[in-house]
Short mmCIF file of the N, C-alpha and C atoms (twelve columns), coordinates in Angstrom:
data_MODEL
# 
_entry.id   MODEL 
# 
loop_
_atom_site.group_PDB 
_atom_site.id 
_atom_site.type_symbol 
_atom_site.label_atom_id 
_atom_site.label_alt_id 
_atom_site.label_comp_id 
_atom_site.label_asym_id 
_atom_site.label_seq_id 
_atom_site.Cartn_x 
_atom_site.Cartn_y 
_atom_site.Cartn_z 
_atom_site.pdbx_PDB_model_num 
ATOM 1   N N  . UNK A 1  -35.590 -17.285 4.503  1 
ATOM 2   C CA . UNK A 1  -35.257 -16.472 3.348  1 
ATOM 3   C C  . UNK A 1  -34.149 -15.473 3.688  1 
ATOM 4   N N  . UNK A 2  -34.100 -15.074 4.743  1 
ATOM 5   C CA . UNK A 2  -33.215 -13.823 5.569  1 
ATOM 6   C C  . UNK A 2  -32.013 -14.577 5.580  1 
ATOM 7   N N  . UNK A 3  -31.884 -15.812 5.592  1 
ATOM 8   C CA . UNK A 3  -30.897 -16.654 6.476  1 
ATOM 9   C C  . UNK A 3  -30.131 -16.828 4.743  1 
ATOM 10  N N  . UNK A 4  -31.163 -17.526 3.793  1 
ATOM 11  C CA . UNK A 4  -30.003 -17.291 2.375  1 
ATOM 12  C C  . UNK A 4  -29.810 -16.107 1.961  1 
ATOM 13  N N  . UNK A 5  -29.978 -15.190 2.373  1 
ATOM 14  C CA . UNK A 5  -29.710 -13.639 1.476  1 
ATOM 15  C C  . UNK A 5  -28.205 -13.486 2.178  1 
ATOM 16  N N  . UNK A 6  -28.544 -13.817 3.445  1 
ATOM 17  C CA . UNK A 6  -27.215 -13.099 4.305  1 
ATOM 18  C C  . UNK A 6  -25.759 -14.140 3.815  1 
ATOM 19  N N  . UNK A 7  -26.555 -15.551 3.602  1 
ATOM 20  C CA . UNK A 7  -25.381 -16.590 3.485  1 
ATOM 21  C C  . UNK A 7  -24.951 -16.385 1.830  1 
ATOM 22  N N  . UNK A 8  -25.416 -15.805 0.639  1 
ATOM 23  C CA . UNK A 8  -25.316 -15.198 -0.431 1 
ATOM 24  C C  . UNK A 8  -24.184 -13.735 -0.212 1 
ATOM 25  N N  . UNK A 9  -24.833 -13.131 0.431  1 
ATOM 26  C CA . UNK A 9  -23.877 -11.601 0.934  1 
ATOM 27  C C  . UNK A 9  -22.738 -12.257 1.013  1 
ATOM 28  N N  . UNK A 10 -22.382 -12.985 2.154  1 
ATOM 29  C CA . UNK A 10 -21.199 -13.493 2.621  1 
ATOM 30  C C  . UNK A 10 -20.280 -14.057 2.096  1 
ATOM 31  N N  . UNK A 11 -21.030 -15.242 0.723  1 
ATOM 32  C CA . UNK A 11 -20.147 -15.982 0.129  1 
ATOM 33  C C  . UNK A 11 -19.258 -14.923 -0.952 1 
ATOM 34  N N  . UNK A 12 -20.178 -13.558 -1.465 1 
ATOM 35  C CA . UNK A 12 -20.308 -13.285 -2.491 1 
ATOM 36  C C  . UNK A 12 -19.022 -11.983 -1.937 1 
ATOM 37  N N  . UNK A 13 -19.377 -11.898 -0.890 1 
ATOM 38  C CA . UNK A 13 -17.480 -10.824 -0.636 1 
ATOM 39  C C  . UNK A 13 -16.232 -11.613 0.234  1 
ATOM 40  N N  . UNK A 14 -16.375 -12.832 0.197  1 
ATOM 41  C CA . UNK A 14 -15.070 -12.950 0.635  1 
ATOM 42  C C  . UNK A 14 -13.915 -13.243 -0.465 1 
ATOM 43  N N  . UNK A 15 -14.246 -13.027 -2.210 1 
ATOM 44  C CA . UNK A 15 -13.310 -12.381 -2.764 1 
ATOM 45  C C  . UNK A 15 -12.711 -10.917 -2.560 1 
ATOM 46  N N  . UNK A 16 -13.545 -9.927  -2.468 1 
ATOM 47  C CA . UNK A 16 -13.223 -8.431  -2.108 1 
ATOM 48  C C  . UNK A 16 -11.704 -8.462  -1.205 1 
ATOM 49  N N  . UNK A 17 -12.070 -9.317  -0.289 1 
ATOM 50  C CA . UNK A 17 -10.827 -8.854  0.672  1 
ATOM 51  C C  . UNK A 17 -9.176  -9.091  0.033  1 
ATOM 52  N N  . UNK A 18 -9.558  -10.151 -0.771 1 
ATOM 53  C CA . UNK A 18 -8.149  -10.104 -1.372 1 
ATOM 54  C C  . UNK A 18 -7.536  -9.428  -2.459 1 
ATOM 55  N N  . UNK A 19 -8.737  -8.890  -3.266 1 
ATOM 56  C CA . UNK A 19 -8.966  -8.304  -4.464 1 
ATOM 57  C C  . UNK A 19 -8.439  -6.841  -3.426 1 
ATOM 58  N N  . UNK A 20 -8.979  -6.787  -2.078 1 
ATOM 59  C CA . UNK A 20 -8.343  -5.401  -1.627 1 
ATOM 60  C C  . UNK A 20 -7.237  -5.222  -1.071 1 
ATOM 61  N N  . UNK A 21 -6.881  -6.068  -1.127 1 
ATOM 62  C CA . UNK A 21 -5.125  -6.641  -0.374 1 
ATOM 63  C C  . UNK A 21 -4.262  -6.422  -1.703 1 
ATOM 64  N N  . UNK A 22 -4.745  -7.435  -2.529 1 
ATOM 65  C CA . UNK A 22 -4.149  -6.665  -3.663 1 
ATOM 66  C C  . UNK A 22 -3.786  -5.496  -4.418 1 
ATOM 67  N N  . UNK A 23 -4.613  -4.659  -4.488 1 
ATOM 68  C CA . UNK A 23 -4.730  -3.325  -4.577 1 
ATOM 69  C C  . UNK A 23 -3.447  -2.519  -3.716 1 
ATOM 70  N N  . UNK A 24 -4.237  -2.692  -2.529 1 
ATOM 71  C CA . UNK A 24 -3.125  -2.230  -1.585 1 
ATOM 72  C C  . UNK A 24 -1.477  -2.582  -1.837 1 
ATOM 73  N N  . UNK A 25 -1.070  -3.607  -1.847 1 
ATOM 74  C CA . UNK A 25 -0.259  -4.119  -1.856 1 
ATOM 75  C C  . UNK A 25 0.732   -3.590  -3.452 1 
ATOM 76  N N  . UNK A 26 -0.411  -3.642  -4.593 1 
ATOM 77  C CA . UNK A 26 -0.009  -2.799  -6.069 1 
ATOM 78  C C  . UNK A 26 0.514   -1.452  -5.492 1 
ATOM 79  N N  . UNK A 27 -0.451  -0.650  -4.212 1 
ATOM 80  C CA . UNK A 27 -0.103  0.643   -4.287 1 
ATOM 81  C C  . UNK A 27 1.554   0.809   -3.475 1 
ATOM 82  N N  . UNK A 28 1.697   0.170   -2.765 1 
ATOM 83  C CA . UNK A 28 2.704   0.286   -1.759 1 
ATOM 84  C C  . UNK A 28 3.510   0.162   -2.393 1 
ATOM 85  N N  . UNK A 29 4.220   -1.017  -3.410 1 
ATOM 86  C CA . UNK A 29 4.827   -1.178  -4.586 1 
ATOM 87  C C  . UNK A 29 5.409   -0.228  -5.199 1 
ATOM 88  N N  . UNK A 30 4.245   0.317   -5.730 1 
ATOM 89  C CA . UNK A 30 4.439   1.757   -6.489 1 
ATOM 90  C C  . UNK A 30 5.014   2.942   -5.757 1 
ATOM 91  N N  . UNK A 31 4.406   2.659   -4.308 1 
ATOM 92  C CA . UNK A 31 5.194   4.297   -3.573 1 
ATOM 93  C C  . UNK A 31 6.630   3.628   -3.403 1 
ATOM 94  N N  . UNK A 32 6.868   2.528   -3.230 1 
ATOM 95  C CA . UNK A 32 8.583   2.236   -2.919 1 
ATOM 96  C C  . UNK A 32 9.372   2.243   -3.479 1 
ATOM 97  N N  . UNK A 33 8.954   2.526   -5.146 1 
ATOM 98  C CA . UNK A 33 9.883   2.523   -6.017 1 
ATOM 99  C C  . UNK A 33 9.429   3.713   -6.343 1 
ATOM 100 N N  . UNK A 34 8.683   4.708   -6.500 1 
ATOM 101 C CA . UNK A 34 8.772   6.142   -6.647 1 
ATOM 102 C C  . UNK A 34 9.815   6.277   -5.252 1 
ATOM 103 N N  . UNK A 35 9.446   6.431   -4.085 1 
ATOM 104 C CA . UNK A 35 10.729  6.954   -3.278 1 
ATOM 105 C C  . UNK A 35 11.913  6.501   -3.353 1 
ATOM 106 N N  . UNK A 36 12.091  4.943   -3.978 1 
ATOM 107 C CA . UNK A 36 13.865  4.710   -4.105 1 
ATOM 108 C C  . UNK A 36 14.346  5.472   -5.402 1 
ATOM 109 N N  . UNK A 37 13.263  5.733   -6.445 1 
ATOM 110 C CA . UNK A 37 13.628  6.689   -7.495 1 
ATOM 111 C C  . UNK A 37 14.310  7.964   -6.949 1 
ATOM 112 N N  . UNK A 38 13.218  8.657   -5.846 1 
ATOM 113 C CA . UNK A 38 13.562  10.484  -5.359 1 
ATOM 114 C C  . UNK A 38 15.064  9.732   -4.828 1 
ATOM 115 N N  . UNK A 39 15.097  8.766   -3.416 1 
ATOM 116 C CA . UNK A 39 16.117  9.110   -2.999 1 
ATOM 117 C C  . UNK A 39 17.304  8.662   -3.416 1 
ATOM 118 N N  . UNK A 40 17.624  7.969   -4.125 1 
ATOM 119 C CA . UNK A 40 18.871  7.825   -4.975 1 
ATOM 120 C C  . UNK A 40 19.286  8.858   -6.446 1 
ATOM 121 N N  . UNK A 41 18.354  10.246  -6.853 1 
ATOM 122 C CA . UNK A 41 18.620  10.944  -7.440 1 
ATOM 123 C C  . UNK A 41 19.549  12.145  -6.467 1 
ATOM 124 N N  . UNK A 42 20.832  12.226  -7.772 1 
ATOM 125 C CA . UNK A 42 21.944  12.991  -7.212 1 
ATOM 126 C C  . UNK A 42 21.486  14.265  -6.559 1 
ATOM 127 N N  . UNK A 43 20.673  14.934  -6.357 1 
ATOM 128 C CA . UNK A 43 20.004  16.007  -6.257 1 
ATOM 129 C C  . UNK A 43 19.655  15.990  -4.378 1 
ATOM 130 N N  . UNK A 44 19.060  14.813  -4.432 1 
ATOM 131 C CA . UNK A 44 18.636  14.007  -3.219 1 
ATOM 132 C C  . UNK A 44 19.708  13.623  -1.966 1 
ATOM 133 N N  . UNK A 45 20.407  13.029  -2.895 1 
ATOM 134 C CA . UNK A 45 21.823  12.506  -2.140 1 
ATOM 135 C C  . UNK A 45 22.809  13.612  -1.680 1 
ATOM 136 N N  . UNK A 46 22.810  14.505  -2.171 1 
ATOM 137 C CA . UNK A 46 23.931  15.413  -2.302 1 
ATOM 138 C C  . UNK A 46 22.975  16.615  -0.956 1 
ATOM 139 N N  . UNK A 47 21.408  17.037  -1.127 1 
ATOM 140 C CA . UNK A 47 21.078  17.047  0.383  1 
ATOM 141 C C  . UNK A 47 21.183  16.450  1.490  1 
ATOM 142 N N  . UNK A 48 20.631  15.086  1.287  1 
ATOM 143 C CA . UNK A 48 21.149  14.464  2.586  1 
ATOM 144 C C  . UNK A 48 22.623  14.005  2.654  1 
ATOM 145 N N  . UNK A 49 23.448  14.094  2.151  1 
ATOM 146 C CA . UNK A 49 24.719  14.038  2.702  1 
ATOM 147 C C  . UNK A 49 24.889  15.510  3.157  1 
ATOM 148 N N  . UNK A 50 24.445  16.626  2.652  1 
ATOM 149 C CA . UNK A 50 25.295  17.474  3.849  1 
ATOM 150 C C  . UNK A 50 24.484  18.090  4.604  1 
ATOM 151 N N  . UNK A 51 23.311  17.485  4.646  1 
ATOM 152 C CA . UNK A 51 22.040  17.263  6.361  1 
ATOM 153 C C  . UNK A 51 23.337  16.442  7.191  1 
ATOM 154 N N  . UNK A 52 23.719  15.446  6.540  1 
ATOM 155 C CA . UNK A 52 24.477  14.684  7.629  1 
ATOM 156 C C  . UNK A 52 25.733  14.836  7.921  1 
ATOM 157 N N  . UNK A 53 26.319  15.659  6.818  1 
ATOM 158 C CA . UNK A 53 27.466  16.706  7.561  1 
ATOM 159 C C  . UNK A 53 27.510  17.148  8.863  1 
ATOM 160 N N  . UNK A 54 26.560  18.280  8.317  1 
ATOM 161 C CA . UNK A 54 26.139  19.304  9.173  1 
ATOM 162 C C  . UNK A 54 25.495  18.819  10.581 1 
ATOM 163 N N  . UNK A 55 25.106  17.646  10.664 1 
ATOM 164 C CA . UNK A 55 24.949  16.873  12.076 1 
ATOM 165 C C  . UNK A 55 26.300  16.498  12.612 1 
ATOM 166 N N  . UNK A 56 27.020  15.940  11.767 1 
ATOM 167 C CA . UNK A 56 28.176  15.570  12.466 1 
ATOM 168 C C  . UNK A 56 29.420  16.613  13.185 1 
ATOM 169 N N  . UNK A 57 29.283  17.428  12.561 1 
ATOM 170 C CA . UNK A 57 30.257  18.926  12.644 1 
ATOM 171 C C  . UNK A 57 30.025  19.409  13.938 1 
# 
């Protein structure tokens, strides 16, 4: 009886893992295009270009 509960458990999450890959994968998505949003705003650019001035000088 122990032996089908556990083989039930088992069958019954090896969707989860992809269902959590997915997820993940939605979130990362989302942060990479929020940060190519920040860093290509003129605001953005116009700091780090003269961060990188000011290194070069």
């Amino acid at each position: 009886m122990m032996r089908r509960m556990l083989a039930r458990w088992r069958a019954d999450d090896r969707g989860m893992t992809t269902a959590e890959y997915a997820v993940g994968i939605m979130a990362a998505v989302a942060f990479a295009g929020l940060l190519m949003k920040v860093l290509t705003s003129q605001k953005v650019q116009a700091a780090l270009t003269a961060l990188v001035d000011r290194a070069l000088a």
